[in-house]
Amino acid sequence: MNLETWTKVDEYIDQMLVGEDEALKAARRASEEAGLPAIAVTASQGKLLMLTAQMIGATKTLEIGTLGGYSTIWLARGLAEGGKLVTLEYEAKHAEVARKNIARAGLDGIVELRLGDARKTLPELAKENGGPFDVIFVDANKDSTPEYFEWALKMSRKGSVIIVDNVIRDGTVIDASSEDAGIQGIRRFNEMAAKEKRVSTTAIQTVGSKGYDGFAMALVK
Ligand code: SAH
Ligand code: DHB
Ligand code: MG
């Protein structure tokens, strides 16, 4: 089993079940053309984000790490009538591409993109009483994942779902002596989640066109 097989199976799942539409395809294309890194969630993962939001009837979603807005579009489509999404991004170029992609998908009325370092914009959002958020997708710089998890907890309510992307990283997450700050961030997040009485958490390993990685999912109790 290898990346080639995983990619083919992802294509099969996408064709069979996911139904990525023109706006999503255009978002992916525009992001690539603008030279953004190809690290957006896959279509099947994006649909899982949408379904998660729909399952809990989300009306407020927070995303940390927008990139070109691909996951943003899926998450925003999962919102119930009248719902709103806030997404945080600190690269101006990524934000510019994302704004266009979000507008093309007809979601600019319900998506607010805040440009700036999430370590600054999160405390601002909390001060404005921006929450509580029903779904929080953590997908920015991995070394700050523990900090983002703290803010996610502060701005959530009983029943909120916190999803953290990229928690497996080719299995390197189990290397306690890793010198990768991202891995250490993920490991600290796992320790926090394990100890944290307010959440019940699991992590799922995934393979697909993005290789071998995974995500964590926490339910706020
Ligand atoms: N969620 C996107 C992918 C996000 S990639 C998708 O699946 O489609 C991670 C993004 O987080 C990048 O665009 C990067 O610029 C942004 N980022 C990294 N550190 C950040 C920080 N401190 N504050 C805000 N955004 C950050
Ligand atoms: C990277 C970031 C991501 O959010 C992701 O899903 C995959 C890779 C990265 O920074 O390498
Ligand atoms: Mg990611």
PDB file of N, CA, C and O and ligand atoms in Angstrom, residues 39 139 142 165-166 210, ligand 3:
ATOM      1  N   ILE A  39      -1.773  22.051   0.771  1.00  0.00           N
ATOM      2  CA  ILE A  39      -1.977  21.398   2.074  1.00  0.00           C
ATOM      3  C   ILE A  39      -3.404  21.530   2.581  1.00  0.00           C
ATOM      4  O   ILE A  39      -3.667  21.281   3.760  1.00  0.00           O
ATOM      5  N   ASP A 139      -6.225  24.412  12.437  1.00  0.00           N
ATOM      6  CA  ASP A 139      -5.416  23.952  11.302  1.00  0.00           C
ATOM      7  C   ASP A 139      -4.405  25.023  10.873  1.00  0.00           C
ATOM      8  O   ASP A 139      -4.255  25.310   9.700  1.00  0.00           O
ATOM      9  N   LYS A 142       1.421  24.385  13.721  1.00  0.00           N
ATOM     10  CA  LYS A 142       1.204  23.261  14.628  1.00  0.00           C
ATOM     11  C   LYS A 142       1.830  23.466  16.008  1.00  0.00           C
ATOM     12  O   LYS A 142       1.353  22.906  16.990  1.00  0.00           O
ATOM     13  N   ASP A 165      -6.391  19.301  13.042  1.00  0.00           N
ATOM     14  CA  ASP A 165      -5.833  18.610  11.875  1.00  0.00           C
ATOM     15  C   ASP A 165      -4.353  18.271  12.099  1.00  0.00           C
ATOM     16  O   ASP A 165      -3.681  18.895  12.925  1.00  0.00           O
ATOM     17  N   ASN A 166      -3.893  17.283  11.350  1.00  0.00           N
ATOM     18  CA  ASN A 166      -2.454  16.963  11.254  1.00  0.00           C
ATOM     19  C   ASN A 166      -1.831  16.534  12.574  1.00  0.00           C
ATOM     20  O   ASN A 166      -0.780  17.047  12.968  1.00  0.00           O
ATOM     21  N   LYS A 210      -3.050  13.029   0.526  1.00  0.00           N
ATOM     22  CA  LYS A 210      -2.096  13.851   1.283  1.00  0.00           C
ATOM     23  C   LYS A 210      -1.120  12.997   2.080  1.00  0.00           C
ATOM     24  O   LYS A 210      -0.361  13.519   2.887  1.00  0.00           O
TER      25      LYS A 210
HETATM   26 MG    MG B   3      -4.174  20.743   7.892  1.00  0.00          MG
END
